[in-house]
Short mmCIF file of C-alpha atoms and ligand atoms in Angstrom, two decimals:
data_model
loop_
_atom_site.label_atom_id
_atom_site.label_comp_id
_atom_site.label_asym_id
_atom_site.label_seq_id
_atom_site.Cartn_x
_atom_site.Cartn_y
_atom_site.Cartn_z
CA UNK A 13 -26.51 -15.58 -11.44
CA UNK A 14 -22.82 -14.68 -11.38
CA UNK A 15 -22.33 -11.02 -12.19
CA UNK A 16 -19.00 -9.49 -11.18
CA UNK A 17 -20.35 -5.98 -11.86
CA UNK A 18 -23.40 -6.38 -9.65
CA UNK A 19 -23.47 -4.47 -6.37
CA UNK A 20 -25.21 -7.39 -4.64
CA UNK A 21 -23.03 -9.72 -2.58
CA UNK A 22 -24.85 -12.86 -3.65
CA UNK A 23 -24.40 -11.99 -7.31
CA UNK A 24 -20.69 -11.14 -7.27
CA UNK A 25 -19.90 -13.93 -4.80
CA UNK A 26 -22.18 -16.40 -6.53
CA UNK A 27 -22.57 -19.71 -4.66
CA UNK A 28 -23.55 -21.68 -7.80
CA UNK A 29 -20.57 -20.33 -9.74
CA UNK A 30 -18.26 -21.34 -6.88
CA UNK A 31 -19.73 -24.87 -6.81
CA UNK A 32 -19.31 -25.16 -10.58
CA UNK A 33 -15.73 -23.89 -10.27
CA UNK A 34 -14.95 -26.51 -7.60
CA UNK A 35 -16.32 -29.29 -9.85
CA UNK A 36 -14.54 -27.89 -12.92
CA UNK A 37 -11.16 -27.77 -11.15
CA UNK A 38 -11.70 -31.28 -9.80
CA UNK A 39 -12.18 -32.52 -13.37
CA UNK A 40 -9.08 -30.70 -14.66
CA UNK A 41 -6.55 -31.32 -11.92
CA UNK A 42 -4.69 -33.92 -13.99
CA UNK A 43 -5.27 -32.35 -17.40
CA UNK A 44 -1.69 -31.62 -18.42
CA UNK A 45 -2.51 -29.78 -21.62
CA UNK A 46 -5.04 -27.47 -20.00
CA UNK A 47 -2.84 -26.79 -16.98
CA UNK A 48 0.12 -26.00 -19.23
CA UNK A 49 -2.03 -23.53 -21.14
CA UNK A 50 -2.98 -21.74 -17.91
CA UNK A 51 0.67 -21.54 -16.83
CA UNK A 52 1.63 -20.14 -20.22
CA UNK A 53 -1.08 -17.49 -19.90
CA UNK A 54 0.02 -16.69 -16.33
CA UNK A 55 3.58 -16.11 -17.51
CA UNK A 56 2.41 -12.84 -19.07
CA UNK A 57 1.85 -11.46 -15.54
CA UNK A 58 -1.70 -10.41 -16.34
CA UNK A 59 -3.38 -12.58 -13.75
CA UNK A 60 -5.87 -15.45 -13.94
CA UNK A 61 -9.59 -15.97 -13.54
CA UNK A 62 -10.89 -17.66 -10.40
CA UNK A 63 -11.49 -20.85 -12.38
CA UNK A 64 -8.00 -20.99 -13.82
CA UNK A 65 -6.47 -20.23 -10.45
CA UNK A 66 -8.33 -23.04 -8.70
CA UNK A 67 -7.22 -25.49 -11.38
CA UNK A 68 -3.61 -24.56 -10.56
CA UNK A 69 -4.26 -24.85 -6.84
CA UNK A 70 -5.78 -28.31 -7.33
CA UNK A 71 -3.18 -29.45 -9.88
CA UNK A 72 -1.75 -32.85 -8.98
CA UNK A 73 0.99 -33.10 -11.62
CA UNK A 74 4.49 -32.90 -10.14
CA UNK A 75 6.18 -31.23 -13.10
CA UNK A 76 3.42 -28.63 -13.45
CA UNK A 77 3.51 -27.92 -9.73
CA UNK A 78 7.21 -27.18 -10.01
CA UNK A 79 6.45 -24.75 -12.84
CA UNK A 80 3.77 -23.08 -10.73
CA UNK A 81 6.17 -22.47 -7.83
CA UNK A 82 8.92 -21.29 -10.16
CA UNK A 83 6.54 -18.87 -11.87
CA UNK A 84 5.28 -17.49 -8.53
CA UNK A 85 8.87 -16.80 -7.51
CA UNK A 86 9.64 -15.18 -10.85
CA UNK A 87 6.57 -12.93 -10.77
CA UNK A 88 7.33 -11.91 -7.22
CA UNK A 89 10.90 -11.06 -8.12
CA UNK A 90 9.93 -9.11 -11.24
CA UNK A 91 7.23 -7.04 -9.59
CA UNK A 92 8.40 -6.64 -6.00
CA UNK A 93 12.11 -7.39 -6.18
CA UNK A 94 13.55 -8.34 -2.80
CA UNK A 95 11.62 -5.74 -0.86
CA UNK A 96 9.45 -6.77 2.07
CA UNK A 97 7.30 -4.05 3.62
CA UNK A 98 7.16 -4.03 7.43
CA UNK A 99 4.23 -3.11 9.68
CA UNK A 100 2.76 -3.72 13.13
CA UNK A 101 -0.80 -4.03 14.43
CA UNK A 102 -2.00 -1.72 17.20
CA UNK A 103 -5.01 -2.88 19.22
CA UNK A 104 -7.08 0.06 20.48
CA UNK A 105 -10.02 -1.67 22.11
CA UNK A 106 -11.36 -5.19 22.61
CA UNK A 107 -14.94 -4.19 23.35
CA UNK A 108 -17.15 -5.99 20.87
CA UNK A 109 -20.86 -6.60 20.44
CA UNK A 110 -20.48 -9.42 17.91
CA UNK A 111 -20.66 -13.13 18.54
CA UNK A 112 -17.90 -14.45 16.23
CA UNK A 113 -17.28 -18.09 17.19
CA UNK A 114 -13.53 -17.95 16.50
CA UNK A 115 -12.58 -14.74 18.31
CA UNK A 116 -12.21 -14.32 22.08
CA UNK A 117 -13.46 -10.74 21.88
CA UNK A 118 -17.01 -12.05 21.24
CA UNK A 119 -19.49 -10.39 23.60
CA UNK A 120 -20.33 -13.56 25.54
CA UNK A 121 -16.76 -13.91 26.79
CA UNK A 122 -17.23 -12.58 30.30
CA UNK A 123 -13.89 -13.44 31.86
CA UNK A 124 -11.65 -11.60 29.36
CA UNK A 125 -10.94 -8.08 30.68
CA UNK A 126 -12.27 -5.36 28.38
CA UNK A 127 -9.93 -2.53 27.69
CA UNK A 128 -9.99 0.59 25.55
CA UNK A 129 -6.90 2.77 25.30
CA UNK A 130 -7.12 6.43 26.24
CA UNK A 131 -5.40 8.94 23.95
CA UNK A 132 -2.59 9.11 26.51
CA UNK A 133 -2.20 5.33 26.41
CA UNK A 134 -2.22 5.42 22.61
CA UNK A 135 0.62 7.94 22.75
CA UNK A 136 2.64 5.59 24.95
CA UNK A 137 1.98 2.60 22.65
CA UNK A 138 2.92 4.60 19.56
CA UNK A 139 6.13 5.85 21.14
CA UNK A 140 7.00 2.24 21.99
CA UNK A 141 6.32 1.26 18.36
CA UNK A 142 8.33 4.20 17.03
CA UNK A 143 11.20 3.21 19.31
CA UNK A 144 11.18 -0.21 17.70
CA UNK A 145 11.44 1.47 14.29
CA UNK A 146 7.91 1.05 12.95
CA UNK A 147 6.47 3.60 10.49
CA UNK A 148 3.34 1.78 9.36
CA UNK A 149 0.52 0.56 11.60
CA UNK A 150 -2.68 -1.42 11.24
CA UNK A 151 -5.23 -0.25 13.82
CA UNK A 152 -7.51 -2.94 15.21
CA UNK A 153 -10.61 -2.82 17.36
CA UNK A 154 -13.81 -4.70 18.01
CA UNK A 155 -17.20 -3.47 16.84
CA UNK A 156 -19.07 -1.55 19.50
CA UNK A 157 -20.97 1.61 18.58
CA UNK A 158 -21.06 2.78 22.20
CA UNK A 159 -17.49 2.09 23.33
CA UNK A 160 -15.72 2.30 19.95
CA UNK A 161 -17.63 4.86 17.85
CA UNK A 162 -16.06 6.16 14.65
CA UNK A 163 -15.17 9.40 16.47
CA UNK A 164 -12.91 7.40 18.78
CA UNK A 165 -11.09 5.93 15.80
CA UNK A 166 -10.78 9.36 14.13
CA UNK A 167 -9.41 10.95 17.28
CA UNK A 168 -6.94 8.08 17.69
CA UNK A 169 -5.70 8.45 14.10
CA UNK A 170 -5.14 12.17 14.68
CA UNK A 171 -3.22 11.42 17.87
CA UNK A 172 -1.07 8.82 16.14
CA UNK A 173 -0.12 11.03 13.19
CA UNK A 174 0.75 13.87 15.55
CA UNK A 175 3.34 11.99 17.59
CA UNK A 176 6.91 12.86 16.66
CA UNK A 177 9.28 11.20 19.05
CA UNK A 178 13.04 11.41 18.39
CA UNK A 179 13.34 10.58 14.67
CA UNK A 180 10.20 8.45 14.75
CA UNK A 181 6.90 9.04 12.98
CA UNK A 182 4.02 6.86 11.95
CA UNK A 183 3.61 7.70 8.30
CA UNK A 184 0.86 5.36 7.29
CA UNK A 185 -2.08 4.27 9.42
CA UNK A 186 -4.12 1.42 8.00
CA UNK A 187 -7.40 0.60 9.65
CA UNK A 188 -9.02 -2.78 10.29
CA UNK A 189 -12.50 -2.21 11.68
CA UNK A 190 -15.95 -3.65 11.14
CA UNK A 191 -18.02 -2.90 8.06
CA UNK A 192 -19.52 0.57 8.26
CA UNK A 193 -21.36 3.25 6.29
CA UNK A 194 -20.17 5.25 3.28
CA UNK A 195 -20.28 8.33 5.47
CA UNK A 196 -17.92 6.77 8.01
CA UNK A 197 -15.58 5.55 5.29
CA UNK A 198 -15.44 9.12 4.00
CA UNK A 199 -14.44 10.27 7.48
CA UNK A 200 -11.68 7.67 7.58
CA UNK A 201 -10.49 8.81 4.17
CA UNK A 202 -10.46 12.44 5.36
CA UNK A 203 -8.47 11.37 8.43
CA UNK A 204 -5.72 10.24 6.04
CA UNK A 205 -5.82 6.47 6.41
CA UNK A 206 -3.82 4.26 4.10
CA UNK A 207 -5.59 0.98 3.47
CA UNK A 208 -8.99 0.02 4.83
CA UNK A 209 -8.73 -3.63 5.81
CA UNK A 210 -11.62 -5.98 6.40
CA UNK A 211 -11.38 -9.75 6.37
CA UNK A 212 -14.30 -11.57 4.87
CA UNK A 213 -13.57 -14.48 7.26
CA UNK A 214 -15.41 -16.87 4.93
CA UNK A 215 -17.22 -16.30 1.64
CA UNK A 216 -19.59 -19.20 2.24
CA UNK A 217 -22.82 -17.46 3.27
CA UNK A 218 -24.24 -20.38 5.23
CA UNK A 219 -20.99 -20.93 7.13
CA UNK A 220 -20.60 -17.19 7.57
CA UNK A 221 -24.01 -16.92 9.23
CA UNK A 222 -23.28 -19.91 11.49
CA UNK A 223 -19.94 -18.42 12.58
CA UNK A 224 -21.49 -15.00 13.24
CA UNK A 225 -24.69 -15.93 15.04
CA UNK A 226 -25.38 -12.51 16.57
CA UNK A 227 -24.52 -8.83 16.21
CA UNK A 228 -24.22 -6.54 13.18
CA UNK A 229 -21.54 -8.77 11.67
CA UNK A 230 -24.17 -11.49 11.18
CA UNK A 231 -25.39 -9.66 8.07
CA UNK A 232 -23.50 -11.32 5.21
CA UNK A 233 -24.44 -8.75 2.55
CA UNK A 234 -23.54 -5.77 4.77
CA UNK A 235 -20.13 -7.30 5.44
CA UNK A 236 -19.42 -8.53 1.91
CA UNK A 237 -20.42 -5.24 0.28
CA UNK A 238 -18.27 -3.19 2.70
CA UNK A 239 -15.40 -2.69 0.25
CA UNK A 240 -17.79 -1.22 -2.29
CA UNK A 241 -18.99 1.28 0.29
CA UNK A 242 -15.41 2.04 1.33
CA UNK A 243 -14.56 2.84 -2.29
CA UNK A 244 -17.74 4.89 -2.66
CA UNK A 245 -16.51 6.84 0.37
CA UNK A 246 -13.30 7.66 -1.49
CA UNK A 247 -10.93 5.04 -0.08
CA UNK A 248 -8.88 3.66 -2.98
CA UNK A 249 -6.83 1.09 -1.12
CA UNK A 250 -8.78 -1.76 0.38
CA UNK A 251 -7.31 -4.92 1.92
CA UNK A 252 -9.22 -8.20 1.82
CA UNK A 253 -8.61 -11.54 3.51
CA UNK A 254 -10.06 -14.92 4.39
CA UNK A 255 -9.52 -16.38 7.86
CA UNK A 256 -8.33 -19.75 6.62
CA UNK A 257 -9.57 -22.68 8.65
CA UNK A 258 -13.10 -21.39 9.16
CA UNK A 259 -14.47 -22.80 5.93
CA UNK A 260 -13.02 -25.06 3.25
CA UNK A 261 -10.03 -23.41 1.61
CA UNK A 262 -11.02 -24.18 -1.98
CA UNK A 263 -14.38 -22.42 -1.59
CA UNK A 264 -12.81 -19.42 0.14
CA UNK A 265 -9.94 -19.15 -2.31
CA UNK A 266 -12.40 -18.90 -5.20
CA UNK A 267 -14.56 -16.45 -3.24
CA UNK A 268 -11.52 -14.27 -2.56
CA UNK A 269 -10.64 -14.08 -6.25
CA UNK A 270 -14.26 -13.40 -7.23
CA UNK A 271 -14.25 -10.52 -4.76
CA UNK A 272 -11.11 -9.13 -6.41
CA UNK A 273 -12.70 -9.57 -9.86
CA UNK A 274 -15.80 -7.77 -8.64
CA UNK A 275 -13.89 -4.75 -7.30
CA UNK A 276 -11.96 -4.55 -10.54
CA UNK A 277 -15.13 -4.81 -12.66
CA UNK A 278 -17.36 -2.57 -10.57
CA UNK A 279 -14.89 -0.02 -9.18
CA UNK A 280 -12.04 -0.17 -11.68
CA UNK A 281 -9.46 -1.27 -9.12
CA UNK A 282 -8.93 -4.54 -7.30
CA UNK A 283 -7.80 -4.92 -3.69
CA UNK A 284 -4.54 -3.24 -2.76
CA UNK A 285 -3.65 -6.17 -0.50
CA UNK A 286 -4.85 -9.63 0.35
CA UNK A 287 -4.08 -11.06 3.80
CA UNK A 288 -3.82 -14.77 4.39
CA UNK A 289 -4.40 -15.29 8.13
CA UNK A 290 -4.92 -18.79 9.52
CA UNK A 291 -6.98 -19.48 12.63
CA UNK A 292 -5.03 -19.50 15.92
CA UNK A 293 -5.78 -20.70 19.43
CA UNK A 294 -6.91 -17.92 21.75
CA UNK A 295 -8.44 -17.33 25.18
CA UNK A 296 -11.63 -19.39 24.92
CA UNK A 297 -11.01 -20.55 21.36
CA UNK A 298 -9.74 -24.05 20.68
CA UNK A 299 -8.23 -24.37 17.20
CA UNK A 300 -9.30 -28.05 17.23
CA UNK A 301 -12.89 -26.89 16.87
CA UNK A 302 -11.99 -25.84 13.34
CA UNK A 303 -11.34 -29.05 11.40
CA UNK A 304 -10.74 -27.25 8.10
CA UNK A 305 -7.34 -25.89 9.21
CA UNK A 306 -4.92 -25.64 6.28
CA UNK A 307 -1.69 -27.66 6.19
CA UNK A 308 1.58 -25.78 5.65
CA UNK A 309 2.00 -27.40 2.22
CA UNK A 310 -1.39 -26.30 0.94
CA UNK A 311 -0.88 -22.89 2.50
CA UNK A 312 2.35 -22.41 0.57
CA UNK A 313 0.73 -23.47 -2.68
CA UNK A 314 -2.25 -21.21 -2.04
CA UNK A 315 0.03 -18.20 -1.61
CA UNK A 316 1.98 -19.14 -4.76
CA UNK A 317 -1.18 -19.39 -6.87
CA UNK A 318 -2.50 -16.16 -5.38
CA UNK A 319 0.76 -14.48 -6.44
CA UNK A 320 0.20 -15.69 -9.99
CA UNK A 321 -3.53 -14.92 -10.08
CA UNK A 322 -3.31 -11.31 -8.82
CA UNK A 323 0.29 -10.29 -9.54
CA UNK A 324 -0.08 -6.64 -8.54
CA UNK A 325 -1.86 -7.19 -5.23
CA UNK A 326 0.31 -7.16 -2.11
CA UNK A 327 0.11 -10.30 0.00
CA UNK A 328 0.31 -9.91 3.78
CA UNK A 329 1.35 -12.40 6.43
CA UNK A 330 1.21 -11.78 10.17
CA UNK A 331 2.88 -13.16 13.27
CA UNK A 332 0.07 -15.74 13.45
CA UNK A 333 2.59 -17.75 11.43
CA UNK A 334 5.82 -19.28 12.65
CA UNK A 335 9.21 -18.23 11.37
CA UNK A 336 9.35 -21.39 9.25
CA UNK A 337 5.92 -20.96 7.70
CA UNK A 338 6.72 -17.31 7.00
CA UNK A 339 9.95 -18.22 5.31
CA UNK A 340 8.14 -20.55 2.92
CA UNK A 341 5.45 -18.11 1.86
CA UNK A 342 7.83 -15.16 1.59
CA UNK A 343 9.67 -17.03 -1.13
CA UNK A 344 6.58 -17.61 -3.25
CA UNK A 345 4.56 -14.44 -2.90
CA UNK A 346 4.25 -12.56 0.37
CA UNK A 347 5.29 -8.89 0.11
CA UNK A 348 4.35 -7.46 3.54
CA UNK A 349 4.92 -8.84 7.03
CA UNK A 350 4.48 -7.71 10.61
CA UNK A 351 7.21 -7.93 13.20
CA UNK A 352 7.51 -7.53 16.97
CA UNK A 353 3.70 -7.61 17.15
CA UNK A 354 1.43 -7.68 20.19
CA UNK A 355 -2.20 -8.67 19.72
CA UNK A 356 -3.37 -7.32 23.06
CA UNK A 357 -4.74 -3.93 24.05
CA UNK A 358 -1.79 -2.02 25.51
CA UNK A 359 0.58 -4.87 24.64
CA UNK A 360 3.52 -2.67 23.61
CA UNK A 361 3.71 -1.00 27.00
CA UNK A 362 3.01 -4.00 29.23
CA UNK A 363 5.73 -6.47 30.09
CA UNK A 364 3.92 -9.78 29.66
CA UNK A 365 4.05 -11.15 26.16
CA UNK A 366 0.61 -12.71 26.13
CA UNK A 367 -1.45 -10.55 28.33
CA UNK A 368 -5.00 -11.49 29.02
CA UNK A 369 -6.53 -9.15 26.45
CA UNK A 370 -4.74 -10.81 23.51
CA UNK A 371 -6.88 -11.58 20.49
CA UNK A 372 -4.93 -14.73 19.63
CA UNK A 373 -1.60 -16.40 20.38
CA UNK A 374 1.17 -15.35 18.04
CA UNK A 375 3.65 -17.87 16.65
CA UNK A 376 6.47 -15.57 15.64
CA UNK A 377 7.42 -13.86 18.90
CA UNK A 378 10.72 -12.37 17.70
CA UNK A 379 11.52 -8.68 18.10
CA UNK A 380 11.38 -6.39 15.09
CA UNK A 381 15.16 -6.27 15.01
CA UNK A 382 15.34 -10.08 14.96
CA UNK A 383 12.87 -10.17 12.09
CA UNK A 384 14.80 -7.51 10.14
CA UNK A 385 18.06 -9.38 10.77
CA UNK A 386 16.52 -12.64 9.57
CA UNK A 387 15.10 -11.00 6.43
CA UNK A 388 18.48 -9.51 5.57
CA UNK A 389 20.13 -12.91 5.98
CA UNK A 390 17.54 -14.44 3.67
CA UNK A 391 18.46 -11.88 1.00
CA UNK A 392 15.43 -9.59 1.41
CA UNK A 393 15.35 -5.82 1.85
CA UNK A 394 13.12 -4.95 4.80
CA UNK A 395 11.36 -1.75 3.78
CA UNK A 396 9.75 0.82 6.04
CA UNK A 397 8.59 2.78 3.04
CA UNK A 398 5.16 4.34 3.24
CA UNK A 399 5.32 6.42 0.11
CA UNK A 400 3.16 5.59 -2.82
CA UNK A 401 3.25 6.81 -6.35
CA UNK A 402 -0.53 7.03 -6.51
CA UNK A 403 -0.67 9.24 -3.44
CA UNK A 404 2.04 11.52 -4.72
CA UNK A 405 3.97 11.15 -1.50
CA UNK A 406 7.07 9.63 -2.97
CA UNK A 407 10.49 10.93 -1.99
CA UNK A 408 10.37 14.05 -4.14
CA UNK A 409 13.49 13.70 -6.21
CA UNK A 410 12.76 10.07 -7.06
CA UNK A 411 9.23 11.02 -7.90
CA UNK A 412 10.28 12.83 -11.03
CA UNK A 413 12.03 9.70 -12.22
CA UNK A 414 9.26 7.32 -11.35
CA UNK A 415 7.05 7.67 -14.40
CA UNK A 416 8.48 4.64 -16.13
CA UNK A 417 9.81 1.65 -14.28
CA UNK A 418 8.34 2.77 -10.97
CA UNK A 419 9.73 -0.07 -8.94
CA UNK A 420 13.28 0.06 -10.19
CA UNK A 421 13.44 3.84 -10.03
CA UNK A 422 11.35 4.54 -7.04
CA UNK A 423 10.33 1.71 -4.73
CA UNK A 424 13.77 0.17 -4.45
CA UNK A 425 15.60 3.44 -3.59
CA UNK A 426 12.79 4.35 -1.17
CA UNK A 427 13.11 0.95 0.48
CA UNK A 428 16.85 1.41 0.82
CA UNK A 429 16.48 4.89 2.33
CA UNK A 430 13.94 3.73 4.90
CA UNK A 431 16.08 0.71 5.75
CA UNK A 432 18.99 3.12 6.21
CA UNK A 433 16.85 5.23 8.57
CA UNK A 434 16.01 2.10 10.52
CA UNK A 435 19.65 1.02 10.75
CA UNK A 436 20.81 4.46 11.86
CA UNK A 437 18.13 4.91 14.49
CA UNK A 438 17.10 1.54 15.87
CA UNK A 439 19.09 -1.49 14.72
CA UNK A 440 21.31 -3.68 16.88
CA UNK A 441 24.98 -3.64 15.84
CA UNK A 442 24.90 -6.93 13.95
CA UNK A 443 21.78 -5.95 12.01
CA UNK A 444 23.35 -2.60 11.23
CA UNK A 445 26.46 -4.18 9.74
CA UNK A 446 24.42 -6.63 7.71
CA UNK A 447 22.06 -3.94 6.49
CA UNK A 448 24.76 -1.45 5.52
CA UNK A 449 26.33 -4.15 3.42
CA UNK A 450 23.05 -4.92 1.66
CA UNK A 451 22.42 -1.21 0.98
CA UNK A 452 25.90 -0.71 -0.48
CA UNK A 453 25.45 -3.60 -2.91
CA UNK A 454 21.89 -2.70 -3.87
CA UNK A 455 22.76 0.94 -4.59
CA UNK A 456 25.53 -0.12 -6.92
CA UNK A 457 23.02 -2.35 -8.72
CA UNK A 458 20.62 0.51 -9.51
CA UNK A 459 20.68 0.69 -13.28
CA UNK A 460 19.91 4.33 -13.90
CA UNK A 461 22.93 6.48 -13.22
CA UNK A 462 20.76 9.43 -12.26
CA UNK A 463 18.75 7.43 -9.73
CA UNK A 464 21.93 5.89 -8.33
CA UNK A 465 23.47 9.27 -7.75
CA UNK A 466 20.33 10.67 -6.07
CA UNK A 467 20.21 7.57 -3.88
CA UNK A 468 23.81 8.12 -2.81
CA UNK A 469 23.08 11.75 -2.07
CA UNK A 470 20.05 10.83 0.06
CA UNK A 471 22.03 8.17 1.91
CA UNK A 472 24.71 10.66 2.75
CA UNK A 473 22.14 13.22 3.90
CA UNK A 474 20.56 10.56 6.12
CA UNK A 475 23.92 9.63 7.53
CA UNK A 476 24.57 13.28 8.29
CA UNK A 477 21.29 13.54 10.15
CA UNK A 478 19.33 15.48 7.51
CA UNK A 479 15.72 14.31 7.34
CA UNK A 480 13.71 16.85 5.44
CA UNK A 481 12.22 14.35 3.00
CA UNK A 482 9.58 11.64 3.39
CA UNK A 483 9.41 8.17 1.99
N1 SAM B 502 -13.30 -6.41 14.63
C1 SAM B 502 -13.05 -6.18 13.27
C2 SAM B 502 -13.55 -7.30 12.45
O1 SAM B 502 -13.87 -8.34 12.98
O2 SAM B 502 -13.64 -7.11 11.24
C3 SAM B 502 -11.60 -6.00 12.88
C4 SAM B 502 -10.49 -6.37 13.76
S1 SAM B 502 -10.31 -8.06 14.27
C5 SAM B 502 -9.47 -7.51 15.68
C6 SAM B 502 -9.13 -8.66 13.07
C7 SAM B 502 -9.24 -10.04 12.52
O3 SAM B 502 -8.70 -10.98 13.43
C8 SAM B 502 -10.62 -10.60 12.25
O4 SAM B 502 -11.11 -10.13 11.04
C9 SAM B 502 -10.35 -12.09 12.22
O5 SAM B 502 -10.17 -12.58 10.91
C10 SAM B 502 -9.04 -12.25 12.97
N2 SAM B 502 -9.18 -13.21 14.10
C11 SAM B 502 -10.16 -13.25 15.01
N3 SAM B 502 -9.98 -14.32 15.82
C12 SAM B 502 -8.87 -14.97 15.40
C13 SAM B 502 -8.18 -16.16 15.82
N4 SAM B 502 -8.61 -16.91 16.84
N5 SAM B 502 -7.08 -16.54 15.13
C14 SAM B 502 -6.62 -15.80 14.10
N6 SAM B 502 -7.22 -14.68 13.67
C15 SAM B 502 -8.35 -14.26 14.30
FE1 SF4 B 503 -15.40 -8.65 17.40
FE2 SF4 B 503 -13.87 -8.65 15.21
FE3 SF4 B 503 -13.46 -10.42 17.17
FE4 SF4 B 503 -15.60 -10.64 15.70
S1 SF4 B 503 -13.47 -10.83 14.95
S2 SF4 B 503 -15.55 -10.80 17.92
S3 SF4 B 503 -16.09 -8.52 15.28
S4 SF4 B 503 -13.20 -8.23 17.29
#
């Protein structure tokens, strides 16, 4: 039976409820009156249930679909403004004991070289990332208790936070590792991680078990209940995701929203972010073996409906997607993107783009500066901000003004300051000119006079090389 408060995976991700939802949405996809009522409800920015959301995703009425896209854009604008948060993945090790059918790091792959970075190599990778301008990382590694124990991850996090190179610093380390124990989550929390990220891959238990035939990841309940354990270990920010293309998107979309409903009901807070990766070709992985791959059109609609269904959850897109696909989903909901990424172990310090330890082929191979330049031209504000009101790490003077209207008073100025830092320290000349122009206009648009004047003061201090505050 469906019970969002239950701690059991098969009760909060209830197969029967998903099947009923699929049939319900199928029967309503042309029901104008009902669809209009859902859109009207969604306009209040309070989110939707998994059933309502799937009806919108399935909706076949042209006029209603236009309203759905327009509403997604409006919600995105109201909640996130033009800011797009930037990050990069950092692969620490590709040793893995699991047998995932879609990932070349699976243990049976004997011709892929296995590599695990030493702390010295991590330093070199982090310096390369800092020299690009990154401040926020997502650490990635395979599951292997012998080669990649939790102590290795903890030591690596410590190393990363300690590296101060020129004006660079990694200010937020997010971690994407296999499901683990409450005790280990507590250790990650104590190490100062930002978000704990774990993709569900697929919510369909049968498919999940087929795709993960061996290894600890085979256990559907252990994997699906991981976010609960992470929160029990004190981690407040968790990041979910489906690997689209593994299962059918309608099933997984509903599962994803049920997972968010469960975390909200059982833990009082939903996921901080939702990632929307799509399957990519890789070493011994042929994307053709996955017939459920999502078309670009459905992908765009899925992101738009997600934006409407969970308005306050960040949506993340990686360099798995092409520039064009990224452009489409940025407009309707995505709030965080990676740039200049390498998906191989040691990829930031090796010359070859696609070295042989890569987890998958990336589509968007542009440099970070090219991505920043492109975002600016599209009217976005690339943000390197890592502050967060909840964590009390907001630029201190803004912090006092943040109580009401957090985004207008706090996130936007913080985004502008971190963009300014990027422009001063790392940007190519053309990007710098473009960015300075954007900052000038945006600062003048800040409504509160007090905030505007603090922003100007900060900008001047940054320009003069003073950096005794953190964003
Ligand atoms: N090993 C950990 C795990 O599996 O949870 C975390 C890191 S794994 C390096 C990150 C994610 O990459 C996986 O969760 C999976 O969704 C994704 N991935 C694996 N193979 C992929 C492929 N061929 N194309 C796109 N994404 C892939
Ligand atoms: Fe290992 Fe993760 Fe790849 Fe599965 S997806 S083989 S667990 S690295």
